[in-house]
Every structure is written in C-alpha cells, then in structure tokens.
mmCIF file of C-alpha atoms in Angstrom:
data_model
loop_
_atom_site.group_PDB
_atom_site.id
_atom_site.type_symbol
_atom_site.label_atom_id
_atom_site.label_comp_id
_atom_site.label_asym_id
_atom_site.label_seq_id
_atom_site.Cartn_x
_atom_site.Cartn_y
_atom_site.Cartn_z
ATOM 1 C CA MET I 1 -5.051 14.226 -10.134
ATOM 2 C CA GLY I 2 -2.296 13.924 -7.503
ATOM 3 C CA PHE I 3 -1.946 11.110 -4.996
ATOM 4 C CA HIS I 4 -3.494 13.035 -2.098
ATOM 5 C CA ASP I 5 -6.491 14.196 -4.137
ATOM 6 C CA GLN I 6 -7.014 10.696 -5.499
ATOM 7 C CA LEU I 7 -6.884 9.248 -1.995
ATOM 8 C CA ARG I 8 -9.415 11.732 -0.667
ATOM 9 C CA ARG I 9 -11.662 10.784 -3.589
ATOM 10 C CA SER I 10 -11.238 7.105 -2.684
ATOM 11 C CA TRP I 11 -12.045 7.590 0.997
ATOM 12 C CA ALA I 12 -15.168 9.572 0.128
ATOM 13 C CA ALA I 13 -16.378 7.129 -2.530
ATOM 14 C CA SER I 14 -15.818 3.953 -0.521
ATOM 15 C CA ASN I 15 -16.355 5.139 3.049
ATOM 16 C CA SER I 16 -13.501 2.758 3.785
ATOM 17 C CA LEU I 17 -9.896 2.827 4.998
ATOM 18 C CA LEU I 18 -9.185 -0.687 3.747
ATOM 19 C CA CYS I 19 -6.347 -1.337 1.308
ATOM 20 C CA VAL I 20 -6.159 -4.845 -0.153
ATOM 21 C CA GLY I 21 -2.714 -6.093 -1.095
ATOM 22 C CA LEU I 22 -2.397 -8.190 -4.240
ATOM 23 C CA ASP I 23 0.296 -10.798 -3.486
ATOM 24 C CA PRO I 24 -0.421 -13.612 -5.973
ATOM 25 C CA ASP I 25 1.237 -16.912 -5.022
ATOM 26 C CA PRO I 26 0.197 -19.745 -7.361
ATOM 27 C CA ALA I 27 1.005 -22.300 -4.667
ATOM 28 C CA ARG I 28 -2.001 -20.961 -2.760
ATOM 29 C CA PHE I 29 -4.373 -20.550 -5.695
ATOM 30 C CA PRO I 30 -7.646 -22.518 -5.803
ATOM 31 C CA THR I 31 -7.667 -25.600 -7.995
ATOM 32 C CA VAL I 32 -9.985 -23.908 -10.471
ATOM 33 C CA LEU I 33 -6.924 -21.933 -11.623
ATOM 34 C CA ASP I 34 -4.558 -24.904 -11.860
ATOM 35 C CA ALA I 35 -2.501 -24.801 -15.046
ATOM 36 C CA ALA I 36 -4.389 -21.763 -16.347
ATOM 37 C CA PRO I 37 -1.969 -19.784 -18.564
ATOM 38 C CA ASP I 38 -3.193 -16.450 -17.186
ATOM 39 C CA ALA I 39 -3.806 -17.660 -13.635
ATOM 40 C CA ILE I 40 -2.105 -14.731 -11.912
ATOM 41 C CA PHE I 41 -4.102 -12.110 -13.770
ATOM 42 C CA ARG I 42 -7.342 -14.066 -13.382
ATOM 43 C CA PHE I 43 -6.790 -14.526 -9.647
ATOM 44 C CA CYS I 44 -6.084 -10.826 -9.102
ATOM 45 C CA LYS I 45 -9.013 -9.762 -11.296
ATOM 46 C CA GLU I 46 -11.418 -11.963 -9.337
ATOM 47 C CA ILE I 47 -10.174 -10.469 -6.055
ATOM 48 C CA VAL I 48 -10.419 -6.915 -7.429
ATOM 49 C CA ASP I 49 -13.949 -7.395 -8.773
ATOM 50 C CA ALA I 50 -15.107 -8.956 -5.516
ATOM 51 C CA THR I 51 -13.707 -6.268 -3.209
ATOM 52 C CA ALA I 52 -13.455 -3.000 -5.151
ATOM 53 C CA ASP I 53 -16.572 -1.447 -3.627
ATOM 54 C CA VAL I 54 -15.371 -1.948 -0.041
ATOM 55 C CA VAL I 55 -11.771 -0.696 -0.365
ATOM 56 C CA CYS I 56 -10.072 2.642 -0.799
ATOM 57 C CA ALA I 57 -6.965 1.167 -2.430
ATOM 58 C CA PHE I 58 -5.304 -1.842 -4.029
ATOM 59 C CA LYS I 59 -1.623 -2.491 -3.473
ATOM 60 C CA PRO I 60 0.019 -4.982 -5.857
ATOM 61 C CA GLN I 61 3.388 -6.222 -4.590
ATOM 62 C CA ILE I 62 5.783 -6.147 -7.516
ATOM 63 C CA ALA I 63 8.003 -9.039 -6.374
ATOM 64 C CA TYR I 64 5.120 -11.509 -6.537
ATOM 65 C CA PHE I 65 4.794 -10.712 -10.232
ATOM 66 C CA SER I 66 8.406 -10.193 -11.302
ATOM 67 C CA SER I 67 9.698 -13.365 -9.598
ATOM 68 C CA GLN I 68 7.332 -15.332 -11.829
ATOM 69 C CA ARG I 69 8.065 -13.325 -14.985
ATOM 70 C CA GLU I 70 4.548 -11.942 -14.800
ATOM 71 C CA GLU I 71 5.181 -8.230 -15.188
ATOM 72 C CA ALA I 72 2.716 -8.280 -18.090
ATOM 73 C CA ALA I 73 0.034 -9.537 -15.706
ATOM 74 C CA LEU I 74 0.889 -6.697 -13.331
ATOM 75 C CA GLU I 75 0.479 -4.192 -16.159
ATOM 76 C CA ARG I 76 -2.861 -5.734 -17.054
ATOM 77 C CA ILE I 77 -4.232 -5.684 -13.517
ATOM 78 C CA CYS I 78 -3.054 -2.099 -12.938
ATOM 79 C CA THR I 79 -4.738 -0.991 -16.149
ATOM 80 C CA TYR I 80 -7.866 -2.908 -15.220
ATOM 81 C CA ILE I 81 -8.097 -1.243 -11.807
ATOM 82 C CA LEU I 82 -7.533 2.223 -13.243
ATOM 83 C CA GLU I 83 -10.096 1.822 -16.013
ATOM 84 C CA GLU I 84 -12.810 -0.158 -14.222
ATOM 85 C CA TYR I 85 -12.506 1.321 -10.713
ATOM 86 C CA PRO I 86 -11.260 4.915 -11.061
ATOM 87 C CA ASP I 87 -12.378 5.801 -7.535
ATOM 88 C CA VAL I 88 -9.871 3.316 -6.080
ATOM 89 C CA THR I 89 -6.285 4.378 -5.395
ATOM 90 C CA LEU I 90 -3.524 2.240 -6.922
ATOM 91 C CA ILE I 91 -0.328 1.838 -4.884
ATOM 92 C CA LEU I 92 2.659 -0.039 -6.294
ATOM 93 C CA ASP I 93 4.416 -1.790 -3.429
ATOM 94 C CA ALA I 94 8.010 -1.820 -4.690
ATOM 95 C CA LYS I 95 10.052 -0.231 -1.855
ATOM 96 C CA ARG I 96 12.401 1.391 -4.343
ATOM 97 C CA GLY I 97 15.482 3.357 -3.304
ATOM 98 C CA ASP I 98 18.588 4.207 -5.328
ATOM 99 C CA ILE I 99 20.712 7.062 -6.644
ATOM 100 C CA GLY I 100 19.014 9.648 -8.807
ATOM 101 C CA SER I 101 19.822 8.224 -12.257
ATOM 102 C CA THR I 102 18.484 4.793 -11.302
ATOM 103 C CA ALA I 103 15.564 6.280 -9.382
ATOM 104 C CA GLU I 104 14.533 7.998 -12.603
ATOM 105 C CA HIS I 105 13.956 4.603 -14.181
ATOM 106 C CA TYR I 106 12.138 3.306 -11.124
ATOM 107 C CA ALA I 107 9.881 6.356 -11.396
ATOM 108 C CA ARG I 108 9.196 5.636 -15.053
ATOM 109 C CA GLU I 109 8.360 2.063 -14.113
ATOM 110 C CA ALA I 110 5.931 3.011 -11.345
ATOM 111 C CA PHE I 111 4.190 5.943 -13.009
ATOM 112 C CA GLY I 112 4.769 5.301 -16.703
ATOM 113 C CA ARG I 113 4.565 1.559 -17.114
ATOM 114 C CA TYR I 114 2.201 0.724 -14.250
ATOM 115 C CA ARG I 115 0.535 4.162 -13.883
ATOM 116 C CA ALA I 116 0.293 3.877 -10.103
ATOM 117 C CA HIS I 117 -0.909 6.816 -8.046
ATOM 118 C CA ALA I 118 1.874 6.204 -5.516
ATOM 119 C CA VAL I 119 4.811 3.882 -4.904
ATOM 120 C CA THR I 120 6.461 2.701 -1.701
ATOM 121 C CA VAL I 121 10.102 3.776 -1.315
ATOM 122 C CA ASN I 122 13.046 3.161 0.980
ATOM 123 C CA PRO I 123 14.163 6.508 2.468
ATOM 124 C CA TYR I 124 17.699 5.408 3.360
ATOM 125 C CA LEU I 125 19.323 7.233 0.428
ATOM 126 C CA GLY I 126 17.720 10.568 1.290
ATOM 127 C CA ALA I 127 15.856 13.246 -0.626
ATOM 128 C CA ASP I 128 17.698 13.116 -3.949
ATOM 129 C CA SER I 129 16.664 9.465 -4.353
ATOM 130 C CA VAL I 130 12.970 10.406 -4.463
ATOM 131 C CA VAL I 131 13.107 13.631 -6.480
ATOM 132 C CA PRO I 132 12.586 11.736 -9.783
ATOM 133 C CA PHE I 133 9.347 10.263 -8.456
ATOM 134 C CA PHE I 134 7.972 13.725 -7.741
ATOM 135 C CA ALA I 135 9.101 14.896 -11.176
ATOM 136 C CA HIS I 136 6.840 12.253 -12.717
ATOM 137 C CA GLY I 137 3.852 13.501 -10.738
ATOM 138 C CA GLY I 138 3.280 10.487 -8.511
ATOM 139 C CA GLY I 139 3.197 10.101 -4.762
ATOM 140 C CA VAL I 140 5.834 8.424 -2.597
ATOM 141 C CA ILE I 141 5.145 6.427 0.555
ATOM 142 C CA ALA I 142 8.289 6.105 2.659
ATOM 143 C CA LEU I 143 9.064 3.170 4.909
ATOM 144 C CA CYS I 144 9.087 4.536 8.450
ATOM 145 C CA ARG I 145 8.219 1.993 11.182
ATOM 146 C CA THR I 146 7.638 -1.352 9.548
ATOM 147 C CA SER I 147 5.559 -4.206 10.927
ATOM 148 C CA ASN I 148 8.279 -6.870 10.960
ATOM 149 C CA PRO I 149 10.153 -7.643 14.238
ATOM 150 C CA GLY I 150 13.519 -7.018 12.591
ATOM 151 C CA GLY I 151 12.578 -3.393 11.993
ATOM 152 C CA ASP I 152 13.961 -2.646 15.446
ATOM 153 C CA ASP I 153 17.487 -3.373 14.207
ATOM 154 C CA LEU I 154 17.657 0.106 12.682
ATOM 155 C CA GLN I 155 14.364 1.921 13.104
ATOM 156 C CA SER I 156 14.560 2.233 16.899
ATOM 157 C CA LEU I 157 18.184 3.382 17.061
ATOM 158 C CA ASP I 158 18.673 6.576 19.048
ATOM 159 C CA VAL I 159 19.506 9.479 16.735
ATOM 160 C CA GLY I 160 20.086 12.664 18.691
ATOM 161 C CA GLY I 161 17.619 11.729 21.389
ATOM 162 C CA ARG I 162 14.884 10.423 19.086
ATOM 163 C CA PRO I 163 14.446 7.044 17.393
ATOM 164 C CA LEU I 164 15.434 6.841 13.757
ATOM 165 C CA TYR I 165 11.871 6.173 12.597
ATOM 166 C CA LEU I 166 10.778 9.557 13.972
ATOM 167 C CA ARG I 167 13.695 11.238 12.213
ATOM 168 C CA VAL I 168 12.429 9.670 8.993
ATOM 169 C CA ALA I 169 8.922 10.933 9.726
ATOM 170 C CA GLU I 170 10.276 14.443 10.314
ATOM 171 C CA MET I 171 12.282 14.348 7.077
ATOM 172 C CA VAL I 172 9.275 13.297 5.034
ATOM 173 C CA ALA I 173 6.921 15.824 6.651
ATOM 174 C CA ASN I 174 9.306 18.781 6.732
ATOM 175 C CA GLU I 175 11.393 18.283 3.593
ATOM 176 C CA TRP I 176 9.919 15.796 1.144
ATOM 177 C CA ALA I 177 6.352 17.064 1.466
ATOM 178 C CA SER I 178 7.395 20.431 0.052
ATOM 179 C CA ARG I 179 8.377 18.661 -3.180
ATOM 180 C CA GLY I 180 5.285 16.524 -3.762
ATOM 181 C CA ASP I 181 2.621 14.235 -2.307
ATOM 182 C CA CYS I 182 3.995 11.961 0.404
ATOM 183 C CA GLY I 183 2.910 9.303 2.841
ATOM 184 C CA LEU I 184 4.561 6.920 5.280
ATOM 185 C CA VAL I 185 4.460 3.232 6.165
ATOM 186 C CA VAL I 186 3.878 2.421 9.840
ATOM 187 C CA GLY I 187 2.884 -1.060 10.958
ATOM 188 C CA ALA I 188 -0.312 -1.782 12.859
ATOM 189 C CA THR I 189 1.783 -3.977 15.144
ATOM 190 C CA TYR I 190 3.209 -0.825 16.750
ATOM 191 C CA PRO I 191 0.272 1.440 17.683
ATOM 192 C CA ASP I 192 2.300 3.581 20.097
ATOM 193 C CA GLU I 193 4.838 4.335 17.393
ATOM 194 C CA LEU I 194 1.985 5.006 14.969
ATOM 195 C CA ARG I 195 0.626 7.606 17.387
ATOM 196 C CA ASN I 196 4.075 9.204 17.637
ATOM 197 C CA VAL I 197 4.392 9.388 13.864
ATOM 198 C CA ARG I 198 0.947 10.956 13.493
ATOM 199 C CA GLN I 199 1.930 13.681 15.955
ATOM 200 C CA VAL I 200 4.982 14.461 13.812
ATOM 201 C CA VAL I 201 3.510 14.340 10.305
ATOM 202 C CA GLY I 202 0.155 16.053 10.757
ATOM 203 C CA ASP I 203 -2.389 14.910 8.189
ATOM 204 C CA LEU I 204 -0.069 13.082 5.788
ATOM 205 C CA PRO I 205 -1.539 9.696 4.821
ATOM 206 C CA ILE I 206 -0.121 6.623 6.530
ATOM 207 C CA LEU I 207 -0.137 3.152 5.011
ATOM 208 C CA VAL I 208 -0.660 0.660 7.837
ATOM 209 C CA PRO I 209 0.288 -2.946 7.048
ATOM 210 C CA GLY I 210 0.181 -5.693 9.636
ATOM 211 C CA ILE I 211 -3.537 -6.200 10.193
ATOM 212 C CA GLY I 212 -4.800 -9.673 9.421
ATOM 213 C CA ALA I 213 -2.105 -12.345 9.117
ATOM 214 C CA GLN I 214 0.492 -10.324 11.056
ATOM 215 C CA GLY I 215 -1.825 -9.832 14.014
ATOM 216 C CA GLY I 216 -2.077 -6.056 14.290
ATOM 217 C CA ASP I 217 -5.293 -4.773 15.882
ATOM 218 C CA PRO I 218 -7.056 -2.475 13.393
ATOM 219 C CA ARG I 219 -9.079 -0.654 16.046
ATOM 220 C CA ASP I 220 -5.963 0.191 18.055
ATOM 221 C CA ALA I 221 -4.225 1.363 14.895
ATOM 222 C CA VAL I 222 -7.126 3.573 13.819
ATOM 223 C CA ALA I 223 -7.399 5.086 17.305
ATOM 224 C CA ALA I 224 -3.671 5.828 17.269
ATOM 225 C CA GLY I 225 -3.224 6.972 13.681
ATOM 226 C CA ALA I 226 -6.332 8.680 12.303
ATOM 227 C CA ASP I 227 -5.827 12.244 11.086
ATOM 228 C CA SER I 228 -7.784 15.344 12.076
ATOM 229 C CA ASP I 229 -10.674 14.285 9.805
ATOM 230 C CA GLY I 230 -10.812 10.772 11.224
ATOM 231 C CA ARG I 231 -9.247 9.375 8.050
ATOM 232 C CA GLY I 232 -5.629 9.595 6.939
ATOM 233 C CA LEU I 233 -4.983 5.837 6.962
ATOM 234 C CA LEU I 234 -4.769 2.979 4.484
ATOM 235 C CA MET I 235 -5.312 -0.130 6.576
ATOM 236 C CA SER I 236 -3.583 -2.791 4.526
ATOM 237 C CA SER I 237 -4.327 -6.498 4.530
ATOM 238 C CA SER I 238 -3.268 -9.048 1.950
ATOM 239 C CA ARG I 239 -3.083 -12.758 2.769
ATOM 240 C CA SER I 240 -5.969 -12.874 5.239
ATOM 241 C CA ILE I 241 -8.263 -11.497 2.529
ATOM 242 C CA ILE I 242 -7.042 -12.826 -0.801
ATOM 243 C CA TYR I 243 -6.523 -16.350 0.598
ATOM 244 C CA ALA I 244 -9.582 -16.390 2.836
ATOM 245 C CA GLY I 245 -10.947 -19.275 0.765
ATOM 246 C CA SER I 246 -9.415 -21.962 -1.412
ATOM 247 C CA GLY I 247 -12.425 -23.318 -3.277
ATOM 248 C CA ASP I 248 -14.138 -22.286 -6.488
ATOM 249 C CA ASP I 249 -15.860 -19.476 -4.564
ATOM 250 C CA PHE I 250 -12.556 -17.994 -3.357
ATOM 251 C CA ALA I 251 -13.550 -14.514 -4.554
ATOM 252 C CA ALA I 252 -16.743 -14.559 -2.475
ATOM 253 C CA ASP I 253 -14.720 -15.617 0.558
ATOM 254 C CA ALA I 254 -12.289 -12.771 -0.110
ATOM 255 C CA ARG I 255 -15.176 -10.335 -0.311
ATOM 256 C CA GLN I 256 -16.537 -11.454 3.047
ATOM 257 C CA ALA I 257 -13.094 -11.131 4.634
ATOM 258 C CA ALA I 258 -12.714 -7.654 3.129
ATOM 259 C CA ILE I 259 -16.110 -6.570 4.453
ATOM 260 C CA GLU I 260 -15.128 -7.719 7.931
ATOM 261 C CA ALA I 261 -11.732 -5.998 7.700
ATOM 262 C CA ARG I 262 -13.364 -2.785 6.517
ATOM 263 C CA LEU I 263 -15.801 -2.786 9.429
ATOM 264 C CA ALA I 264 -13.006 -3.499 11.904
ATOM 265 C CA SER I 265 -11.071 -0.505 10.522
ATOM 266 C CA LEU I 266 -13.881 2.057 10.566
ATOM 267 C CA PRO I 267 -13.251 5.029 12.846
ATOM 268 C CA ASP I 268 -15.896 5.872 15.422
ATOM 269 C CA GLY I 269 -18.692 7.946 13.916
ATOM 270 C CA TRP I 270 -18.392 6.656 10.350
#
C-alpha cells in the first residue's frame, strides 16, 4: 500500500488529522524511567499505546534516537507501530537530502530498515535527490514553508515574482508527484502561506507542524489548508503531547493532551 492510500486509510479509521511526533529526550522523562536500560523505547511505547486510537500518524524524529545511539530503539518502535497499529501512518522525520548515490542509502534506511510509509526530505538538491525514495516505494514529504522564524531567510525570497516556498510547492505538485506519492511540510504558524500552498498543490497531503509548543492555531491551519474532502492534513504536535505530564501517569496525561489536540484540529462537519 502506497503512502497516499495508507494515509486515507488512517484518516478514515481514526477520524483524526492528528500526528504525534516522537521526540524522546531522557532529560524530560518521568522518574519512573530513570536509569531504565530501555527507557527510550519504553517511553515511546507508552505514548503510542496511549494515543494510537486518536491519531492518524506517528512521526519519530530520527535525531532524537541517533544522537543517543538508540537507532535500535527506533527500529523497535517503528516495528511495534506497524504491527500493533496498522491503521496508523508511520512518518520518519529525517529531512534527508543528498546526491543520488547517497540518497539511495537514505531511502534504504527509511523504507528498508525502519519501514516507514513516508520520510521528510529537503528539496534543495532537486528531483534527482528524491528519485531513489520513489524507487523504494515510499512517500516523500518535502520541506516547503517551515514553522521556524528563520525559514524566512530563504523560503520567502522572491523567485521570478513568487516566493521560493511556492516554487517548491509547484515543483513537488507538477514534477515530483508524477514519480510517486508526495506531500509537503507547511507550518501552522503561517496560515496564509498554508492557504497559498494548498491552492498550488491541490489535494496533496500537507504535514503541518507548529501546533502546541510552537503556538500555531490548529483551527486557523485547518481552515486554511484542508483539501477538497475536508482532510488532506497531518496536524503535528510533539512536545505538548508527549511531555504533557511528568509523573508515573505520564501516558494518561499524553492521551488527554492528544484528545484535546485532535478535537482542536477537527474540520467543521466531522
């Protein structure tokens, strides 16, 4: 099943646009996990089990695992999600981007080792840097208009009368999409730009970070970015959900935060 089909399955099964990011930072773990040899996997598993029925996707951030030499834990949690919650879409947040020969290995990592349905990529190197990902059958989600303030340094530059982020959106919709399943990343902190991107890309899915800790308004983002079916979005929140509580019942607190985030992200009429 391709990325787009999997995502449609996830939206239908969950009746949710919420994507929970898995960014495990042991410095913020509850004391119940102190000194536990498998703390990162256990933390992520507790979050996944507590929230899986209210999300359409999980998005593990690879740097949080690799910086701690915990790639094995990332493999375990990806496998766990795929086997225990097959209706949920798995997105590897890696923001890869390199020449074709190196991209081939990044593609093997994302879709072979971790078996993600899609991976985030940096579009700066152009189409040949993402061809290997399509060859492995997975989806790519290109950075377009990111939620951080520094995104303006490049993304808003005028390129032939249009900002660069819209040129990226056009490239993905008009060129990359003919090669395989694509999506884009547009931050909830920029709802006007999100609306502009939606007008350019039609019904391609858009991953929308920036709700929760970064302060983006989910209702504004949904109003600006929903597709023709009232879906088309993955409203992503990480820290405000997974660190909603710090006690022994941290997973229950995460569940409550996820329920609230899901409700805040529901389109009218759902």
